Every structure is written in C-alpha cells, then in structure tokens.
C-alpha cells in the first residue's frame, strides 16, 4: 500500500478526530517558541526581509487549530520586530488525504483576529508528501515542521515478518529490524533535507521538532512504550481470534525516533544546511494544552493518551486489518494498559527541536 493512503489523521471534528485530540501536539508547538523566535529574529537581522514576497510553509500541518496557532505566533513575531512586508504567502502542507477542509474553515477566524488583509497575507493548502518537491528552486524563505519528520515515507523494506508481534522497534525486535528502520530514516531525512535545500533561498531557515530517543542503541531501552502497548493490545486480539496472526505479523508503524547525534550526522553529511540551534525537552504522554497542570488520575490520563494515539493511527489500522478490527474495542483495551503503566511510571516523549540555515 502507498504511504499516503496509510498515513493520515482522523478527519472531521468529532470525538475521535485529530482536531479534537491534538492537545499534546499543541504543547509541543508551544515549547518550540524560544528557538522559533530566535531563528526568525536572527534571519531578519542577518538576511533582511524580502521587499516583495515572503514565502513560508508548515510541513505536515495536519488539521485543527494548531496550524493556525503557529501562523498566528509567527505573525506576532513579525509585528514585534516591526517587519514591513508587501506580501506573505503561507503554505499549509500535508498528504492529499489530510482534512484540508477543516483548516480552510478556520482561516477566516485567523484573518479576523489578526486584522490582516487577504491580499497581503495569502494562505494556501499544499497537498503532497514532503519527501517530494513542493516548491520551485530558490523560492522558499522559511519552513516549520512539528512532530512530522519522524514519520517515514514508507514502512521499511525487508521487514517481512521478522518483527512478528512487535509493530515497531521494540527491545525484543531482531537486529535486522533496527537496521531497516535506521536505513529508511537515513534515506528519508537526507532526501527531505536535499529537497528543501533545492527549494530554499540562501540564508533561508527551517525549524523542525520530532520525537527522538534517549539512547544510541534502540534495543537497550523501550523509549516507545506507547507503541509496545498497542502491539500487546493487538496480540491479545489475535489470541482471541478477532484478528489474524499473519495480519499482525505484517503490520509495522512507519515511524522512526532518532538518537540526537544520529540526526545531526545526517544533517552534516547531506550538506545543504548548517545546524544553528538545538534543544531537547520532554512532553508527558497525557499533555493536553497546559504544561503546568499535574497528571490526572490514571484513567483520565490514559483516555487522553488513547484518544491521541487513536487519532493518529486509526486510518492505518483500518486500512491494514480491515473490517475485522473495531477501533472502539482496540482503544478501550489500550487505555486500560496505559492506565496500568501510568500508575507505575509517568512517561513522556523525548523531543528534539533544531534550527537550520540554508548554506
């Protein structure tokens, strides 16, 4: 199956939609503000602001209010810096199956809030994979992406059924699984950087945030227990005859969480960008919009986590397992596992944010 038909967030604005279950991503976006602010300030100071048209893109924008939150914050920075511009073009990029209609319904509220003319600030939907070309040569000034680059262009080749009950790189996965995932990320991230290098003007900037891992050897620690518990949930359903064992053994999630030095080495070797700033932070699994609030009780926290993972993975599960899988059942079971986990350990996502300058 093609990547673009597998990966896509739950559309709409109902209880299982990404739009209503992306509080975690909102927290992540807010934590990128310091590096985002510094990057834009430095770019304007050193490169100046285009006299004619400034072009920027949100890569992997998804749907819901978070995308316009990013745009609104960037416009506030420009206002604080007293930037005068003739025209700004803002592109919202994601795969064609993304719920762009949801975004377009929110655009008017952005214009009303910022009191900016549409003729001077133009917002466009830009469907397409960021592992392909999106813009003409040397036309893009700034790119932002939050929690998107860790999604691979495809499930790594060569996995076959080596991973069995695992659906990702688990501590029990064989060595060839780790190698396949690592090679796929190296290819994808290198291509991502190369393509943006072709599209971006000299001195253009890019700010990226993605989930990483804390150890170099992915077999030494389970940094992705949230996926391990989803695998355990599916394995239980195999044992009960609800889904087929072969279907589970052929299911793998196309996500890779790199070690920090691993990502930095790819940036250096690819050569289009220089790494200007970097930071790491943790965001708890049940983050929902307020980073200062304590954990809820385990059940409420587990439901937040389950709803978030469901919004991300339900289209993938439905595509692979078909009508035999009932996602209400899957994520009720999954939430129970998460609640048991959170009663013992308050887990968080290890997140990296980097600022790059086009050479």
Coordinates of N, CA and C in Angstrom, one line a residue, residues 98-220:
X98 N -5.2 14.5 3.9 CA -5.3 15.4 5.1 C -6.7 16.1 5.0
X99 N -7.2 16.5 6.2 CA -8.5 17.2 6.2 C -8.3 18.7 6.0
X100 N -8.0 19.1 4.8 CA -7.8 20.5 4.5 C -9.0 21.3 4.7
X101 N -10.2 20.7 4.4 CA -11.4 21.5 4.6 C -11.6 22.0 6.1
X102 N -11.1 21.2 7.0 CA -11.1 21.6 8.4 C -10.3 22.9 8.6
X103 N -9.1 22.9 8.0 CA -8.2 24.0 8.1 C -8.9 25.3 7.4
X104 N -9.4 25.1 6.2 CA -10.0 26.2 5.5 C -11.1 26.9 6.2
X105 N -11.8 26.1 7.0 CA -12.9 26.7 7.8 C -12.4 27.6 8.9
X106 N -11.2 27.3 9.3 CA -10.6 28.1 10.4 C -9.9 29.4 9.9
X107 N -9.6 29.5 8.7 CA -8.8 30.6 8.1 C -9.4 31.9 8.4
X108 N -10.7 32.0 8.2 CA -11.4 33.3 8.4 C -11.2 33.9 9.8
X109 N -11.2 33.0 10.8 CA -11.0 33.4 12.2 C -9.6 34.0 12.4
X110 N -8.6 33.4 11.6 CA -7.3 34.0 11.7 C -7.2 35.4 11.1
X111 N -7.8 35.6 10.0 CA -7.9 36.9 9.4 C -8.6 37.9 10.3
X112 N -9.7 37.5 10.9 CA -10.4 38.4 11.8 C -9.5 38.8 13.0
X113 N -8.9 37.8 13.5 CA -8.1 38.0 14.8 C -6.9 38.9 14.5
X114 N -6.2 38.7 13.4 CA -5.0 39.5 13.1 C -5.3 40.8 12.3
X115 N -6.5 40.9 11.9 CA -6.9 42.1 11.1 C -5.9 42.4 10.0
X116 N -5.6 41.3 9.2 CA -4.7 41.4 8.1 C -5.5 41.2 6.8
X117 N -5.1 41.9 5.8 CA -5.8 41.8 4.5 C -5.4 40.5 3.8
X118 N -6.3 39.8 3.2 CA -6.0 38.6 2.5 C -5.1 38.9 1.3
X119 N -5.1 40.1 0.8 CA -4.3 40.4 -0.4 C -2.8 40.5 0.0
X120 N -2.6 40.7 1.3 CA -1.2 40.9 1.8 C -0.7 39.6 2.5
X121 N -1.6 38.8 3.0 CA -1.3 37.6 3.7 C -2.1 36.4 3.1
X122 N -1.5 35.7 2.2 CA -2.3 34.7 1.4 C -2.0 33.3 2.0
X123 N -3.0 32.5 2.3 CA -2.9 31.2 2.9 C -3.4 30.2 1.9
X124 N -2.5 29.2 1.6 CA -2.8 28.2 0.6 C -2.7 26.7 1.2
X125 N -3.5 25.8 0.8 CA -3.3 24.4 1.0 C -2.4 23.9 0.0
X126 N -1.4 23.0 0.5 CA -0.4 22.4 -0.4 C -0.4 20.9 -0.2
X127 N -1.2 20.2 -0.9 CA -1.2 18.7 -0.7 C 0.0 18.1 -1.4
X128 N 0.6 17.1 -0.7 CA 1.8 16.4 -1.3 C 2.7 16.0 -0.2
X129 N 3.5 14.9 -0.4 CA 4.5 14.5 0.5 C 5.7 15.4 0.6
X130 N 6.2 15.7 1.8 CA 7.4 16.5 1.9 C 8.7 15.6 1.5
X131 N 8.5 14.4 1.1 CA 9.6 13.6 0.6 C 9.6 13.7 -0.9
X132 N 8.9 14.7 -1.5 CA 8.9 15.1 -2.9 C 9.1 16.6 -3.0
X133 N 9.3 17.1 -4.2 CA 9.4 18.5 -4.4 C 8.1 19.2 -4.2
X134 N 8.1 20.4 -3.6 CA 6.9 21.1 -3.3 C 6.9 22.5 -3.9
X135 N 8.1 23.1 -4.1 CA 8.3 24.5 -4.5 C 9.3 24.6 -5.6
X136 N 9.3 25.7 -6.4 CA 10.3 26.0 -7.4 C 11.7 26.2 -6.7
X137 N 12.7 26.1 -7.5 CA 14.1 26.3 -7.0 C 14.2 27.7 -6.3
X138 N 14.9 27.8 -5.2 CA 15.2 29.0 -4.5 C 14.1 30.0 -4.4
X139 N 13.0 29.5 -3.9 CA 11.8 30.3 -3.8 C 11.3 30.4 -2.3
X140 N 11.7 29.5 -1.4 CA 11.2 29.4 -0.1 C 12.1 30.1 0.9
X141 N 11.5 30.8 1.8 CA 12.3 31.6 2.8 C 12.3 30.9 4.2
X142 N 11.2 30.3 4.6 CA 11.2 29.7 5.9 C 10.3 28.4 5.9
X143 N 10.7 27.4 6.6 CA 9.9 26.2 6.8 C 9.8 25.8 8.3
X144 N 8.7 25.3 8.7 CA 8.4 24.9 10.0 C 7.8 23.5 10.0
X145 N 8.1 22.7 10.9 CA 7.5 21.4 11.0 C 7.6 20.9 12.4
X146 N 6.4 20.4 12.9 CA 6.4 19.9 14.3 C 5.8 18.5 14.3
X147 N 6.5 17.6 14.9 CA 6.1 16.2 15.0 C 5.6 15.6 13.7
X148 N 6.4 15.8 12.7 CA 6.1 15.2 11.4 C 7.2 14.4 10.8
X149 N 8.5 14.9 11.0 CA 9.6 14.3 10.3 C 9.9 13.0 10.8
X150 N 9.5 12.6 12.0 CA 9.7 11.2 12.4 C 8.8 10.2 11.7
X151 N 7.8 10.7 10.9 CA 7.0 9.8 10.1 C 7.9 9.5 8.8
X152 N 8.0 8.2 8.5 CA 8.8 7.8 7.4 C 8.0 7.8 6.1
X153 N 8.6 7.8 4.9 CA 7.9 7.8 3.7 C 7.2 6.5 3.4
X154 N 7.6 5.4 4.1 CA 7.0 4.1 3.9 C 7.5 3.2 5.1
X155 N 6.8 2.1 5.2 CA 7.3 1.0 6.1 C 8.6 0.5 5.6
X156 N 9.7 0.4 6.4 CA 11.0 0.0 5.8 C 10.9 -1.4 5.1
X157 N 11.6 -1.4 4.0 CA 11.7 -2.7 3.2 C 12.5 -3.7 4.0
X158 N 12.1 -5.0 3.7 CA 12.9 -6.1 4.3 C 12.5 -6.5 5.6
X159 N 11.4 -5.9 6.2 CA 10.9 -6.4 7.5 C 10.2 -7.7 7.4
X160 N 9.5 -7.9 6.2 CA 8.7 -9.1 6.1 C 8.0 -9.4 7.3
X161 N 8.2 -10.6 7.9 CA 7.5 -10.9 9.2 C 8.5 -11.1 10.3
X162 N 9.7 -10.5 10.2 CA 10.7 -10.7 11.2 C 10.3 -10.1 12.5
X163 N 9.4 -9.1 12.5 CA 9.1 -8.4 13.7 C 8.0 -9.0 14.5
X164 N 7.3 -10.0 13.9 CA 6.3 -10.8 14.5 C 5.3 -9.9 15.3
X165 N 5.2 -10.1 16.6 CA 4.2 -9.4 17.4 C 4.5 -7.9 17.6
X166 N 5.7 -7.5 17.4 CA 6.0 -6.1 17.5 C 5.5 -5.3 16.3
X167 N 5.3 -4.1 16.5 CA 4.8 -3.2 15.4 C 5.7 -2.1 15.1
X168 N 6.9 -2.1 15.8 CA 7.9 -1.0 15.7 C 9.2 -1.6 16.2
X169 N 10.2 -0.7 16.4 CA 11.4 -1.2 17.0 C 11.2 -1.4 18.5
X170 N 11.0 -2.6 18.9 CA 10.9 -3.0 20.4 C 12.2 -3.6 20.8
X171 N 12.4 -3.7 22.1 CA 13.6 -4.2 22.7 C 13.8 -5.7 22.2
X172 N 12.7 -6.4 21.9 CA 12.7 -7.8 21.5 C 12.8 -8.0 20.0
X173 N 12.9 -6.9 19.2 CA 13.0 -7.0 17.8 C 14.4 -7.5 17.4
X174 N 14.5 -8.3 16.3 CA 15.8 -8.7 15.8 C 16.6 -7.6 15.2
X175 N 17.9 -7.8 15.1 CA 18.8 -6.7 14.7 C 18.4 -6.2 13.3
X176 N 17.9 -7.0 12.4 CA 17.6 -6.6 11.0 C 16.5 -5.5 11.0
X177 N 15.6 -5.6 12.0 CA 14.5 -4.6 12.1 C 15.1 -3.3 12.5
X178 N 16.0 -3.2 13.5 CA 16.6 -1.9 13.8 C 17.4 -1.3 12.6
X179 N 18.1 -2.2 11.9 CA 18.8 -1.7 10.8 C 17.9 -1.2 9.6
X180 N 16.8 -1.9 9.4 CA 15.9 -1.5 8.3 C 15.3 -0.1 8.7
X181 N 14.9 0.1 9.9 CA 14.3 1.3 10.3 C 15.3 2.5 10.2
X182 N 16.6 2.2 10.7 CA 17.6 3.2 10.7 C 18.0 3.6 9.3
X183 N 18.1 2.6 8.3 CA 18.4 3.0 7.0 C 17.3 3.7 6.3
X184 N 16.0 3.4 6.6 CA 14.9 4.1 6.0 C 14.9 5.6 6.4
X185 N 15.2 5.8 7.7 CA 15.2 7.2 8.2 C 16.4 8.0 7.6
X186 N 17.5 7.3 7.5 CA 18.6 8.0 6.9 C 18.3 8.4 5.4
X187 N 17.7 7.5 4.7 CA 17.3 7.9 3.3 C 16.3 9.0 3.3
X188 N 15.3 8.9 4.1 CA 14.2 9.8 4.1 C 14.6 11.2 4.6
X189 N 15.3 11.3 5.7 CA 15.7 12.6 6.2 C 16.7 13.2 5.3
X190 N 17.6 12.4 4.7 CA 18.6 13.0 3.8 C 17.9 13.6 2.6
X191 N 16.9 12.9 2.1 CA 16.1 13.4 0.9 C 15.3 14.6 1.3
X192 N 14.7 14.6 2.5 CA 13.9 15.8 3.0 C 14.8 17.0 3.0
X193 N 16.0 16.9 3.5 CA 17.0 18.0 3.6 C 17.4 18.4 2.2
X194 N 17.7 17.5 1.3 CA 18.2 17.8 0.0 C 17.1 18.5 -0.8
X195 N 15.8 18.1 -0.7 CA 14.7 18.8 -1.4 C 14.5 20.2 -0.9
X196 N 14.5 20.3 0.4 CA 14.3 21.7 1.0 C 15.5 22.6 0.6
X197 N 16.7 22.0 0.5 CA 17.8 22.7 0.1 C 17.7 23.3 -1.3
X198 N 17.1 22.5 -2.2 CA 16.8 23.0 -3.6 C 15.8 24.1 -3.6
X199 N 14.8 24.0 -2.7 CA 13.7 24.9 -2.8 C 14.0 26.2 -2.0
X200 N 14.9 26.2 -1.1 CA 15.1 27.3 -0.2 C 16.2 28.3 -0.7
X201 N 15.9 29.6 -0.5 CA 16.9 30.6 -0.8 C 18.1 30.5 0.1
X202 N 19.2 31.0 -0.3 CA 20.4 31.0 0.6 C 20.1 31.8 1.8
X203 N 20.4 31.3 3.0 CA 20.1 32.0 4.2 C 18.8 31.7 4.7
X204 N 17.9 30.9 4.0 CA 16.6 30.6 4.5 C 16.7 29.7 5.7
X205 N 15.7 29.6 6.5 CA 15.7 28.9 7.8 C 14.6 27.8 7.8
X206 N 14.9 26.9 8.7 CA 14.0 25.8 8.9 C 14.0 25.4 10.4
X207 N 12.9 25.3 11.0 CA 12.8 24.8 12.4 C 11.9 23.5 12.4
X208 N 12.5 22.4 13.0 CA 11.9 21.1 13.0 C 11.9 20.6 14.4
X209 N 10.8 20.0 14.8 CA 10.7 19.2 16.1 C 10.2 17.8 15.8
X210 N 10.8 16.8 16.5 CA 10.4 15.5 16.2 C 10.7 14.6 17.5
X211 N 10.1 13.5 17.6 CA 10.3 12.6 18.7 C 11.6 11.9 18.5
X212 N 12.5 11.9 19.5 CA 13.7 11.2 19.4 C 13.8 10.1 20.5
X213 N 15.0 9.6 20.6 CA 15.2 8.6 21.7 C 16.4 9.0 22.5
X214 N 16.5 8.4 23.7 CA 17.5 8.9 24.7 C 18.8 8.1 24.6
X215 N 18.7 6.9 24.0 CA 19.9 6.0 23.9 C 20.3 5.7 22.5
X216 N 21.6 5.5 22.2 CA 22.0 5.2 20.9 C 21.5 3.9 20.4
X217 N 21.6 2.9 21.2 CA 21.2 1.5 20.9 C 19.7 1.4 21.2
X218 N 18.8 1.3 20.1 CA 17.4 1.2 20.3 C 16.9 -0.1 21.0
X219 N 17.8 -1.1 21.1 CA 17.4 -2.3 21.7 C 17.6 -2.3 23.2
X220 N 18.3 -1.3 23.7 CA 18.7 -1.2 25.1 C 17.6 -0.6 26.0

